[in-house]
Coordinates of C-alpha atoms in Angstrom, one line a residue:
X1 CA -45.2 -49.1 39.3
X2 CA -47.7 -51.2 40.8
X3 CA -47.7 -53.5 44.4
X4 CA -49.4 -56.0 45.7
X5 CA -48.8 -56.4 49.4
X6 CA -49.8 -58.9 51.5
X7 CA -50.0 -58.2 55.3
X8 CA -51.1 -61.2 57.7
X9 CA -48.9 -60.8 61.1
X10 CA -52.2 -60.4 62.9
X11 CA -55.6 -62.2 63.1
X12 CA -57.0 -58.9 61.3
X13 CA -55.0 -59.7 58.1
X14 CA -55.1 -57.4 54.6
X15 CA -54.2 -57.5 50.9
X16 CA -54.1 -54.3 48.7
X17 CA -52.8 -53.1 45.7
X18 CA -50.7 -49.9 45.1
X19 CA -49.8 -47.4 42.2
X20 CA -46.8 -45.5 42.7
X21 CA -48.3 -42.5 40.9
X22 CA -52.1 -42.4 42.2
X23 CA -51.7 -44.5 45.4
X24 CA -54.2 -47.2 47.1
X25 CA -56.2 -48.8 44.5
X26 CA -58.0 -51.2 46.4
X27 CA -57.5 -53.0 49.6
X28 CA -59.5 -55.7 51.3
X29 CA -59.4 -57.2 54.9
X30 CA -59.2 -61.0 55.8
X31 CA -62.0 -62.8 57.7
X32 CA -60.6 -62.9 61.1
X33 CA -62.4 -65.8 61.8
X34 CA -61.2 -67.9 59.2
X35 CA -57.7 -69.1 58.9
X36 CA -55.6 -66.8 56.5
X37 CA -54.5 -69.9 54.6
X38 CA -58.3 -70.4 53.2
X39 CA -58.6 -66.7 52.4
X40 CA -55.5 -65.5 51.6
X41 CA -55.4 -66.8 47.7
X42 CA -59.1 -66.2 47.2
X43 CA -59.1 -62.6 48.9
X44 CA -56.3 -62.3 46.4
X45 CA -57.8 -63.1 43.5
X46 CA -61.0 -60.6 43.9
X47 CA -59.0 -58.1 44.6
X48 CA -57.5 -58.3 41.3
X49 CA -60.1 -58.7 39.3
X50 CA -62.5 -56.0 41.0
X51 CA -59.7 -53.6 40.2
X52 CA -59.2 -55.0 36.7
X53 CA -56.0 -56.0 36.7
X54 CA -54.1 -59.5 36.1
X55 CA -51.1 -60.8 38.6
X56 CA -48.4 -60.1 35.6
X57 CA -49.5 -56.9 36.2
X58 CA -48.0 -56.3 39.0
X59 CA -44.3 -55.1 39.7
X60 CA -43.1 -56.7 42.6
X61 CA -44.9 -58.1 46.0
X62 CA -44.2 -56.4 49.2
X63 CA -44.6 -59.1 52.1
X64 CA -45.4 -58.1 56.2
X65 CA -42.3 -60.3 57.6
X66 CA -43.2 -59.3 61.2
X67 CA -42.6 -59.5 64.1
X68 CA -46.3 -61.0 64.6
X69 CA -48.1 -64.2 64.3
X70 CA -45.9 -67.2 63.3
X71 CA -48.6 -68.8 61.8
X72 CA -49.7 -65.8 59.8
X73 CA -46.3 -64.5 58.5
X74 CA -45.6 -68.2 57.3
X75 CA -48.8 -68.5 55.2
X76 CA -48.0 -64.9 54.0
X77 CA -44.4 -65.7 53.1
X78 CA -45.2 -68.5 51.6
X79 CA -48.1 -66.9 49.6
X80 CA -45.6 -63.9 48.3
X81 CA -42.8 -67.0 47.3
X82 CA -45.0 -68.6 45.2
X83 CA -46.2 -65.4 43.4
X84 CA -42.9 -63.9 42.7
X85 CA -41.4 -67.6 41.3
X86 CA -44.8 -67.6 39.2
X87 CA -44.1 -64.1 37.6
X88 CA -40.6 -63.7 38.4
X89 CA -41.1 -60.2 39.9
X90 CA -39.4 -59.5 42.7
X91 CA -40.6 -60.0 46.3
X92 CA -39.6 -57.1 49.0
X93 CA -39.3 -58.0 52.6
X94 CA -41.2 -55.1 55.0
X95 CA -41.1 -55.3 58.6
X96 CA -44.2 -55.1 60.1
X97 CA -43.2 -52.4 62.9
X98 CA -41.9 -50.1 60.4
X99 CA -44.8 -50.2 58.1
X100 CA -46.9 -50.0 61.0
X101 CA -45.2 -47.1 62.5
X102 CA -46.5 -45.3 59.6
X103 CA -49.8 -44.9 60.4
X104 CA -49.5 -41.2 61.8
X105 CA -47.3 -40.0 59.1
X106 CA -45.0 -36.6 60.2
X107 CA -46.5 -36.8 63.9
X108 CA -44.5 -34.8 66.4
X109 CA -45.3 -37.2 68.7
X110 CA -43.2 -40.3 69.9
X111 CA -45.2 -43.6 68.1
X112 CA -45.1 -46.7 69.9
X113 CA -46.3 -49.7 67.7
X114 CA -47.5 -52.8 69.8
X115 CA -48.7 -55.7 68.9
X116 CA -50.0 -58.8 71.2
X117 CA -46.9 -61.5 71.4
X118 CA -48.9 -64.1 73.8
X119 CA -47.2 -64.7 77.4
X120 CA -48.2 -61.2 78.8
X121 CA -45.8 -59.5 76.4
X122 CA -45.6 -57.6 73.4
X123 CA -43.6 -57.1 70.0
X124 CA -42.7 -53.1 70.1
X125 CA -40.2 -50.2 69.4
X126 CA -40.4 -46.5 68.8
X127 CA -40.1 -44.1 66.2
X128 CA -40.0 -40.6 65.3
X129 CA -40.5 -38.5 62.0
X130 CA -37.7 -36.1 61.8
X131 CA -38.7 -33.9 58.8
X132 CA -40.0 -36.3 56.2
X133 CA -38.1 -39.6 57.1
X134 CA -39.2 -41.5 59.9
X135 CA -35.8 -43.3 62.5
X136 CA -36.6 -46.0 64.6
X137 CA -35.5 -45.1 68.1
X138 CA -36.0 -48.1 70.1
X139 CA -35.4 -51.6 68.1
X140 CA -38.1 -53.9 67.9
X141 CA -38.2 -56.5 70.6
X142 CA -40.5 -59.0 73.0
X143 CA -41.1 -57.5 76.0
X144 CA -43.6 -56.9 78.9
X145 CA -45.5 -53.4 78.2
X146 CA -45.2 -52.3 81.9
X147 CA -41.2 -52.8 81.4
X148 CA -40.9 -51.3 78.1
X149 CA -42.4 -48.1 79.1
X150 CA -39.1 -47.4 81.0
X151 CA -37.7 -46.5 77.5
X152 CA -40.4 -43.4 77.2
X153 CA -39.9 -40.1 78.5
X154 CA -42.1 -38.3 76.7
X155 CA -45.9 -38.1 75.3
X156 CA -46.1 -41.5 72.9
X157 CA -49.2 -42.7 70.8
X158 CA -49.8 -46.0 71.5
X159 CA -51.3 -48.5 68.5
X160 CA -52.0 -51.6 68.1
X161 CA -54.2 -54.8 69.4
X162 CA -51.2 -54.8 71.7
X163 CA -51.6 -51.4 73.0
X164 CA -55.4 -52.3 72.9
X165 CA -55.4 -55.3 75.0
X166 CA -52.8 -53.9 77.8
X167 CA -54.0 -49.8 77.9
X168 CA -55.0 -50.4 81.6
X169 CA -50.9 -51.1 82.3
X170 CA -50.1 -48.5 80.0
X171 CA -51.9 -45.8 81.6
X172 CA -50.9 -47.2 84.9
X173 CA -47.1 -47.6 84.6
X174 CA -46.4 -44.8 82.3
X175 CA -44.0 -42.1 83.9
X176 CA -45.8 -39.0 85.8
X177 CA -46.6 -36.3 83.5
X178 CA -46.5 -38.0 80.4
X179 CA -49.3 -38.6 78.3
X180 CA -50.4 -41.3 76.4
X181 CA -52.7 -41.2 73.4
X182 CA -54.9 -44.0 72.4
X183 CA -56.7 -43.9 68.8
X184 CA -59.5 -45.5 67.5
X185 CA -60.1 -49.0 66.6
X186 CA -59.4 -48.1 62.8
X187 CA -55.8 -47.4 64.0
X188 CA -55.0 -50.5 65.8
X189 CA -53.9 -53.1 63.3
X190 CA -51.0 -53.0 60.5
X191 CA -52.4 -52.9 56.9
X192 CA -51.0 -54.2 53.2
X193 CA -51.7 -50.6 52.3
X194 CA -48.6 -49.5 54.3
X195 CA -46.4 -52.5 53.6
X196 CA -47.3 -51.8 49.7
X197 CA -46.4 -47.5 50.4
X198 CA -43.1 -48.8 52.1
X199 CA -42.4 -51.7 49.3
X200 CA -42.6 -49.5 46.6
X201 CA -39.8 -46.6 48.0
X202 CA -37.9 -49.7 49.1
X203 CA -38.3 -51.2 45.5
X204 CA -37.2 -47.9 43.8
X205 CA -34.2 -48.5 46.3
X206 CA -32.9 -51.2 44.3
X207 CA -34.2 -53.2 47.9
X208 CA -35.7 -56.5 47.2
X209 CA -34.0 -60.3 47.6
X210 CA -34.3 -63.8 45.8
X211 CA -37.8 -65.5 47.6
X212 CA -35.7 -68.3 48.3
X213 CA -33.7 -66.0 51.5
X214 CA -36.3 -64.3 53.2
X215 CA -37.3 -65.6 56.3
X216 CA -40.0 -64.2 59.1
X217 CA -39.3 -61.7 61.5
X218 CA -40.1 -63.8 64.9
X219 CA -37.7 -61.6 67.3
X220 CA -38.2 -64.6 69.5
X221 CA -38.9 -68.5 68.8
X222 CA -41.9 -70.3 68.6
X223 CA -43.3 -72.8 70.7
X224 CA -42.8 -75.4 68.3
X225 CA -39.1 -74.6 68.1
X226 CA -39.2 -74.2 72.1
X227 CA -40.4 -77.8 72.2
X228 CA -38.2 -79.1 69.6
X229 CA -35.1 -78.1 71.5
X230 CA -36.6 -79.7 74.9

């Protein structure tokens, strides 16, 4: 079984493709400089033929529905639509968080996802591995960081261009005596690679819905719709 995932909830957006059997065969990052609607399809495209492969090859199309940017998960949604009405494979909804969360697979510690939701807040929850299944602790919500870390009592990893941007609060207003670990820059932003790991056990799950439903994750609305209602 074979994945193409497509992961654009942040201005550091990524495509891959993934085997079920021998895992990542090739993944490529976005130009974060240019808009992910000129490089998404393009980005696409080379990655399929570098790896030798042709779109009706593929076995479904795992999509980053966020929470994240609105611009971003539109252009990816709409990216994902198109290919499954084209091939008429199946199109599997991932939330970003959870795909995220993956990054530090069977950690002990707590993991705290965060990414940078504008207006001095974040999009975050918590997770924990309990033997080989990871359970979301915490839901995903909008929130300021400083007030979030109320819900920790214990030593957390923090990831994500939101952790990045708002470690001095973090280290600040987290609780005496409990640690928080920052990792490197390679760590701090979601990747197709995990949305395409998590699409294919959510796949084999019989999990997957008609492109015509799925809608982005925004937890909160955007400023257009914020407008709009004024």
């Amino acid at each position: 079984m074979k994945i193409l995932a497509i992961e654009t909830a942040t201005m550091t957006g990524s495509v891959a493709i993934i085997d079920e059997e021998s895992g990542l065969i090739s993944e490529a990052r976005l130009n974060i400089n240019v808009a992910h609607a000129e490089r998404l399809m393009p980005t696409i495209d080379w990655l399929l033929r570098s790896s030798r492969l042709g779109i009706e090859e593929m076995d479904g199309f795992a999509v980053s529905i966020g929470p994240g940017s609105f611009t971003g998960l539109r252009i990816g949604l709409s990216t994902a639509k198109g290919l499954s009405f084209s091939t008429k494979r199946p199109i599997i909804p991932v939330k970003t968080l959870d795909a995220f969360a993956h990054t530090f697979p069977f950690s002990s510690l707590l993991l705290c996802p965060m990414l940078d939701a504008k207006k001095q807040e974040v999009y975050t929850a918590l997770y924990r591995w309990e033997g080989r299944k990871i359970k979301k602790v915490v839901p995903e919500m909008a929130i300021k960081p400083e007030e979030f870390l109320t819900y920790i009592n214990e030593d957390t990893i923090f990831f994500g261009d939101g952790a990045k941007r708002y470690v001095s609060v973090i280290k600040e207003s987290i609780k005496k005596g409990i640690h928080c670990l920052i990792p490197p820059p390679s760590k701090m932003v979601p990747s197709a690679a995990q949305i395409g790991e998590l699409g294919i056990l959510m796949l084999k799950e019989g999990i997957s819905v008609p492109p015509e439903t799925i809608t982005p994750f925004y937890i909160r609305k955007s400023e257009a719709e914020i407008k709009f209602e004024k």
